[in-house]
Amino acid sequence: VSEDGRVLSRGYQEFQQHFPQPGWVEHEPEEIWVSVLGACRAALVGHEVTAVGVTVQRETAVLWDRKSLQPPRRAIVWQDRRTTEICERLKDAGHEARVAELTGLRLDPYFTATKLAWVRENDPAVWDGVVGGATALGTVDAYVCARLSGGRLHVTDASNASWTLLFDLRAGDWSDELCELFGVPRAALPRVVPSYGEVGRTDPSVFLGLDLPIAGIAGDQQAALFGQGCYDPGRSKCTYGTGSFVLVNTGSTPCLSERLLTTVAWKVGADVAFAL
């Protein structure tokens, strides 16, 4: 994308979706990384680049070894419904109102924390690595940033973090209370950074020989809200893809709703914009 907003070139590469059983959807993180490299290589032919930004599907749970960057298991994708029973158990125990108060979300298999809770309960060998500190947790943006930087970065932005069920909207960071509820070690989670501004650099030995600032991270729908120019409270967009997604900018204060979901739209410096 040029400095004045024109799309100069594109790269596109698909990767496989895995369906181990009905209601389960998984991705191979390594295949995601290979597709990123292939798409970027195609897009960058003949162009000089000054910075890289990352926008991704938001709720997919990815685990990887901090040293080798290899995943110990497939990622559990946002569409996956295997954690329905975990959500029902937490609802029956009376936790949903407090979760909604802190996160602006509902207890639903859609979100990352329930997927991590499932790994903890069903894949103890992998979870031992998480508890012991050898294995990192994150959403796809955190994994891609780790790969882009050769393992130096373990970061996510506030828009992605706000859709994990582990992020306190008002505190602007991970919640110890929610981490305890879902059994997720806070130390295994990425550092939350602003959506705009340099957070690190690419490693030329792994990313097409390029040493570039990684200077933007955002969840896909929040990125679309910004991309459609909805910078002011009350501005809204509807984008179409896997589904139809309507977001409205609600300004600097999170607006909780009984029916709609509340999210961080973006964070620039210390300033946070929220959306429904």
Coordinates of C-alpha atoms in Angstrom, one line a residue:
V1 CA 0.0 0.0 0.0
S2 CA 1.4 3.4 -1.0
E3 CA 1.8 6.4 1.3
D4 CA -1.3 7.9 -0.1
G5 CA -3.4 4.8 0.4
R6 CA -3.3 3.2 -3.1
V7 CA -3.0 -0.6 -3.3
L8 CA 0.1 -1.2 -5.4
S9 CA 0.2 -4.9 -5.4
R10 CA -1.2 -8.0 -3.7
G11 CA -0.1 -11.5 -2.8
Y12 CA -2.5 -14.3 -2.0
Q13 CA -1.9 -17.9 -0.8
E14 CA -4.4 -20.3 0.8
F15 CA -3.6 -22.9 3.4
Q16 CA -5.4 -26.0 4.5
Q17 CA -8.3 -26.2 6.9
H18 CA -8.4 -29.3 9.1
F19 CA -11.7 -30.8 10.4
P20 CA -10.7 -33.7 12.7
Q21 CA -14.4 -34.3 13.7
P22 CA -17.7 -32.4 13.4
G23 CA -17.5 -29.0 15.0
W24 CA -13.7 -29.0 15.2
V25 CA -11.6 -26.6 13.0
E26 CA -7.8 -26.5 13.2
H27 CA -4.9 -24.9 11.3
E28 CA -1.3 -25.9 11.1
P29 CA 0.6 -22.8 12.4
E30 CA 3.6 -23.6 10.2
E31 CA 1.3 -23.6 7.1
I32 CA 0.1 -20.1 8.1
W33 CA 3.7 -18.9 8.3
V34 CA 4.6 -20.5 4.9
S35 CA 1.5 -18.8 3.4
V36 CA 2.5 -15.4 4.9
L37 CA 6.0 -15.8 3.3
G38 CA 4.6 -16.8 -0.1
A39 CA 2.0 -14.0 -0.2
C40 CA 4.5 -11.4 0.9
R41 CA 7.0 -12.6 -1.6
A42 CA 4.5 -12.2 -4.4
A43 CA 3.3 -8.8 -3.2
L44 CA 6.7 -7.3 -2.8
V45 CA 8.1 -8.0 -6.3
G46 CA 9.4 -4.7 -7.7
H47 CA 8.5 -2.6 -4.6
E48 CA 10.6 -1.0 -1.9
V49 CA 9.0 -1.5 1.6
T50 CA 9.3 0.8 4.6
A51 CA 7.1 -1.1 7.2
V52 CA 5.0 -4.2 7.8
G53 CA 1.6 -4.4 9.4
V54 CA -0.3 -7.5 10.6
T55 CA -4.0 -8.0 10.6
V56 CA -5.5 -11.4 11.3
Q57 CA -8.4 -13.6 12.3
R58 CA -8.7 -12.7 16.0
E59 CA -9.7 -15.6 18.3
T60 CA -7.7 -18.6 17.0
A61 CA -5.5 -20.1 19.8
V62 CA -1.9 -20.8 18.8
L63 CA 0.8 -22.4 20.9
W64 CA 4.5 -22.5 19.9
D65 CA 7.9 -23.3 21.4
R66 CA 9.7 -20.1 22.4
K67 CA 13.1 -21.2 21.1
S68 CA 12.3 -23.3 18.0
L69 CA 9.1 -21.4 17.2
Q70 CA 7.6 -24.8 16.3
P71 CA 4.0 -25.5 17.4
P72 CA 3.4 -28.5 19.6
R73 CA -0.1 -28.9 18.3
R74 CA -2.5 -27.5 15.7
A75 CA -4.1 -24.1 16.3
I76 CA -7.8 -24.2 17.4
V77 CA -9.6 -21.9 15.0
W78 CA -12.2 -19.2 15.9
Q79 CA -15.0 -21.3 14.2
D80 CA -14.3 -24.3 16.4
R81 CA -17.1 -25.4 18.8
R82 CA -15.4 -28.0 20.9
T83 CA -15.5 -25.9 24.0
T84 CA -19.3 -25.7 24.3
E85 CA -19.3 -27.9 27.4
I86 CA -16.7 -25.7 29.1
C87 CA -18.8 -22.6 28.4
E88 CA -21.9 -24.2 29.8
R89 CA -20.0 -25.3 32.9
L90 CA -18.8 -21.8 33.5
K91 CA -22.3 -20.4 32.9
D92 CA -23.9 -22.9 35.3
A93 CA -21.3 -21.8 37.9
G94 CA -22.5 -18.2 37.6
H95 CA -19.5 -16.7 35.9
E96 CA -20.9 -15.1 32.8
A97 CA -22.1 -11.8 34.3
R98 CA -18.6 -11.1 35.7
V99 CA -16.9 -12.2 32.5
A100 CA -19.2 -9.8 30.5
E101 CA -18.5 -7.0 33.0
L102 CA -14.7 -7.3 32.6
T103 CA -14.5 -8.2 28.9
G104 CA -17.7 -6.9 27.2
L105 CA -18.0 -10.4 25.7
R106 CA -20.0 -13.6 26.5
L107 CA -19.0 -17.1 27.3
D108 CA -18.8 -18.7 23.9
P109 CA -16.5 -21.2 22.1
Y110 CA -15.7 -18.4 19.7
F111 CA -13.2 -16.8 22.0
T112 CA -9.6 -17.8 22.7
A113 CA -9.7 -18.5 26.5
T114 CA -12.1 -21.4 26.2
K115 CA -9.9 -23.0 23.6
L116 CA -6.8 -22.7 25.9
A117 CA -8.9 -24.1 28.8
W118 CA -9.7 -27.1 26.5
V119 CA -6.0 -27.6 25.8
R120 CA -5.2 -27.5 29.5
E121 CA -7.8 -30.2 30.2
N122 CA -7.2 -32.4 27.2
D123 CA -3.6 -32.1 26.2
P124 CA -1.6 -32.2 29.5
A125 CA 1.8 -32.9 27.8
V126 CA 1.5 -29.7 25.8
W127 CA 0.2 -27.7 28.8
D128 CA 3.2 -28.7 30.8
G129 CA 5.3 -26.7 28.4
V130 CA 3.0 -23.7 28.9
V131 CA 3.2 -23.9 32.7
G132 CA 6.9 -24.5 32.6
G133 CA 7.5 -21.5 30.4
A134 CA 8.9 -23.2 27.3
T135 CA 5.7 -22.8 25.3
A136 CA 4.1 -19.4 24.4
L137 CA 0.4 -18.7 23.9
G138 CA -1.2 -16.2 21.6
T139 CA -3.5 -15.4 18.8
V140 CA -2.4 -15.6 15.2
D141 CA -1.0 -12.0 15.2
A142 CA 1.3 -12.9 18.1
Y143 CA 2.5 -16.0 16.3
V144 CA 3.1 -14.2 13.1
C145 CA 5.1 -11.4 14.9
A146 CA 7.2 -14.1 16.6
R147 CA 8.0 -15.7 13.3
L148 CA 8.6 -12.3 11.5
S149 CA 11.1 -11.3 14.3
G150 CA 12.9 -14.7 14.5
G151 CA 11.4 -15.2 18.0
R152 CA 12.4 -11.9 19.6
L153 CA 8.8 -10.6 19.8
H154 CA 5.9 -12.0 21.9
V155 CA 3.3 -9.3 21.5
T156 CA -0.3 -8.7 20.6
D157 CA -2.2 -5.4 20.2
A158 CA -5.2 -4.4 22.4
S159 CA -7.8 -5.1 19.7
N160 CA -6.8 -8.7 19.4
A161 CA -6.3 -9.1 23.2
S162 CA -9.8 -7.8 23.8
W163 CA -11.3 -10.8 22.0
T164 CA -9.6 -13.5 24.1
L165 CA -11.9 -13.4 27.2
L166 CA -8.7 -12.7 29.2
F167 CA -8.5 -8.9 28.7
D168 CA -9.9 -6.3 31.2
L169 CA -11.3 -3.5 29.0
R170 CA -11.0 -0.8 31.7
A171 CA -7.5 -1.8 33.0
G172 CA -6.3 -2.2 29.4
D173 CA -4.3 -5.4 30.1
W174 CA -4.6 -9.1 30.9
S175 CA -6.9 -9.8 33.9
D176 CA -5.4 -12.0 36.7
E177 CA -9.0 -12.9 37.7
L178 CA -9.8 -14.1 34.2
C179 CA -6.5 -15.9 33.8
E180 CA -7.3 -17.8 37.0
L181 CA -10.9 -18.6 35.9
F182 CA -9.7 -20.2 32.7
G183 CA -6.5 -21.6 34.1
V184 CA -4.2 -19.7 31.8
P185 CA -0.8 -18.6 33.1
R186 CA -0.5 -14.8 32.6
A187 CA 3.3 -15.2 32.0
A188 CA 2.6 -17.3 28.9
L189 CA 0.6 -14.6 27.2
P190 CA 2.0 -11.9 24.9
R191 CA 2.8 -8.3 25.9
V192 CA -0.1 -6.0 25.0
V193 CA 1.1 -3.2 22.7
P194 CA -0.6 -0.3 20.9
S195 CA -2.2 -1.0 17.5
Y196 CA 0.0 1.7 15.9
G197 CA 3.7 2.3 16.2
E198 CA 6.9 0.2 15.9
V199 CA 6.9 -2.8 18.2
G200 CA 10.0 -4.5 16.8
R201 CA 11.7 -5.4 13.5
T202 CA 11.6 -8.3 11.1
D203 CA 14.6 -10.7 11.1
P204 CA 16.1 -10.6 7.5
S205 CA 17.4 -14.2 8.0
V206 CA 13.8 -15.5 8.1
F207 CA 11.7 -12.8 6.4
L208 CA 12.8 -12.4 2.7
G209 CA 16.1 -10.7 3.6
L210 CA 14.2 -7.7 4.9
D211 CA 14.9 -5.7 8.1
L212 CA 11.7 -3.7 8.6
P213 CA 9.8 -2.1 11.4
I214 CA 6.7 -4.1 12.5
A215 CA 4.5 -1.0 12.9
G216 CA 0.9 -2.0 13.1
I217 CA -1.2 -4.8 14.5
A218 CA -5.0 -5.1 14.5
G219 CA -7.7 -7.7 14.5
D220 CA -9.5 -8.0 11.2
Q221 CA -12.8 -6.3 12.0
Q222 CA -11.2 -3.5 14.0
A223 CA -8.8 -3.0 11.1
A224 CA -11.7 -2.8 8.7
L225 CA -13.4 -0.2 11.0
F226 CA -10.3 1.9 10.8
G227 CA -9.8 1.3 7.1
Q228 CA -13.3 2.5 6.3
G229 CA -12.5 5.8 8.0
C230 CA -14.7 5.3 11.1
Y231 CA -12.5 7.4 13.4
D232 CA -15.2 9.3 15.2
P233 CA -17.8 8.0 17.7
G234 CA -21.0 7.0 16.0
R235 CA -19.3 6.1 12.7
S236 CA -20.0 2.5 11.7
K237 CA -19.1 0.0 8.9
C238 CA -20.4 -3.3 7.7
T239 CA -18.0 -5.7 5.9
Y240 CA -18.7 -9.0 4.3
G241 CA -16.5 -12.1 4.2
T242 CA -17.0 -15.3 6.2
G243 CA -19.9 -13.4 7.8
S244 CA -21.5 -10.0 7.9
F245 CA -19.8 -7.8 10.6
V246 CA -21.1 -4.5 11.8
L247 CA -19.0 -2.4 14.1
V248 CA -19.7 1.1 15.5
N249 CA -17.1 3.4 17.1
T250 CA -18.2 4.3 20.6
G251 CA -15.4 6.6 21.6
S252 CA -13.0 6.5 24.6
T253 CA -15.4 4.7 27.0
P254 CA -16.4 1.0 26.7
C255 CA -20.1 0.8 26.2
L256 CA -21.5 -2.5 27.6
S257 CA -24.6 -4.0 26.0
E258 CA -26.9 -6.9 26.9
R259 CA -27.0 -8.0 23.3
L260 CA -24.0 -6.6 21.5
L261 CA -20.3 -7.3 22.1
T262 CA -17.8 -4.6 23.3
T263 CA -14.3 -4.5 21.9
V264 CA -11.2 -2.3 21.8
A265 CA -11.3 -0.8 18.3
W266 CA -7.6 0.4 18.5
K267 CA -5.1 1.8 20.8
V268 CA -2.7 4.6 19.8
G269 CA -0.2 5.5 22.5
A270 CA -2.2 5.6 25.7
D271 CA -5.5 6.5 23.9
V272 CA -8.0 3.7 23.4
A273 CA -11.0 3.8 21.1
F274 CA -13.8 1.2 21.7
A275 CA -16.5 -0.2 19.5
L276 CA -19.7 -2.3 19.6

